[in-house]
Amino acid sequence: MALGDTVGAACAFVNLPDGASTTTIESKTNFIRGVDRGAATAVARPLHVGGRFIVVQTAITDNDGRLVAQITQTQAVLRS
């Protein structure tokens, strides 16, 4: 869950307007299976980039490409 949260926040951060910051206001994680060997890979993509909210979906897979977890986050856009 920490991996998904971190990668999702990074995805939101790179989609922020200049001078803005972000914070997670909602996060939903579905755990599909465990990783008992090898590494986990996380890939995040924005589903929505708006003026007030950014919605990010992160997929975590194992070395065999099998889905391990699916995370959907809503990030608030905080303007200074």
PDB file of C-alpha atoms in Angstrom, residues 30-35 40-43 57-71:
ATOM      1  CA  ASN A  30      -7.645  -3.702  -3.792  1.00  0.00           C
ATOM      2  CA  PHE A  31      -5.137  -6.422  -2.914  1.00  0.00           C
ATOM      3  CA  ILE A  32      -5.259  -9.237  -5.466  1.00  0.00           C
ATOM      4  CA  ARG A  33      -2.362 -11.498  -4.457  1.00  0.00           C
ATOM      5  CA  GLY A  34       0.890 -11.438  -2.519  1.00  0.00           C
ATOM      6  CA  VAL A  35       4.418 -11.202  -3.871  1.00  0.00           C
ATOM      7  CA  ALA A  40       6.899  -5.549  -7.399  1.00  0.00           C
ATOM      8  CA  THR A  41       6.497  -2.880 -10.101  1.00  0.00           C
ATOM      9  CA  ALA A  42       4.126   0.074  -9.782  1.00  0.00           C
ATOM     10  CA  VAL A  43       2.805   2.121 -12.705  1.00  0.00           C
ATOM     11  CA  GLN A  57      -4.835   4.888 -10.729  1.00  0.00           C
ATOM     12  CA  THR A  58      -1.826   2.756  -9.840  1.00  0.00           C
ATOM     13  CA  ALA A  59      -1.336  -0.885 -10.817  1.00  0.00           C
ATOM     14  CA  ILE A  60       1.222  -3.019  -8.986  1.00  0.00           C
ATOM     15  CA  THR A  61       2.408  -6.179 -10.726  1.00  0.00           C
ATOM     16  CA  ASP A  62       4.815  -9.002  -9.879  1.00  0.00           C
ATOM     17  CA  ASN A  63       7.761 -10.261 -11.960  1.00  0.00           C
ATOM     18  CA  ASP A  64       5.371 -12.395 -14.025  1.00  0.00           C
ATOM     19  CA  GLY A  65       3.224  -9.358 -14.897  1.00  0.00           C
ATOM     20  CA  ARG A  66       0.336 -10.535 -12.707  1.00  0.00           C
ATOM     21  CA  LEU A  67      -1.719  -7.863 -10.993  1.00  0.00           C
ATOM     22  CA  VAL A  68      -0.897  -7.684  -7.284  1.00  0.00           C
ATOM     23  CA  ALA A  69      -2.832  -4.560  -6.271  1.00  0.00           C
ATOM     24  CA  GLN A  70      -4.937  -1.800  -7.833  1.00  0.00           C
ATOM     25  CA  ILE A  71      -5.025   1.612  -6.150  1.00  0.00           C
TER      26      ILE A  71
END
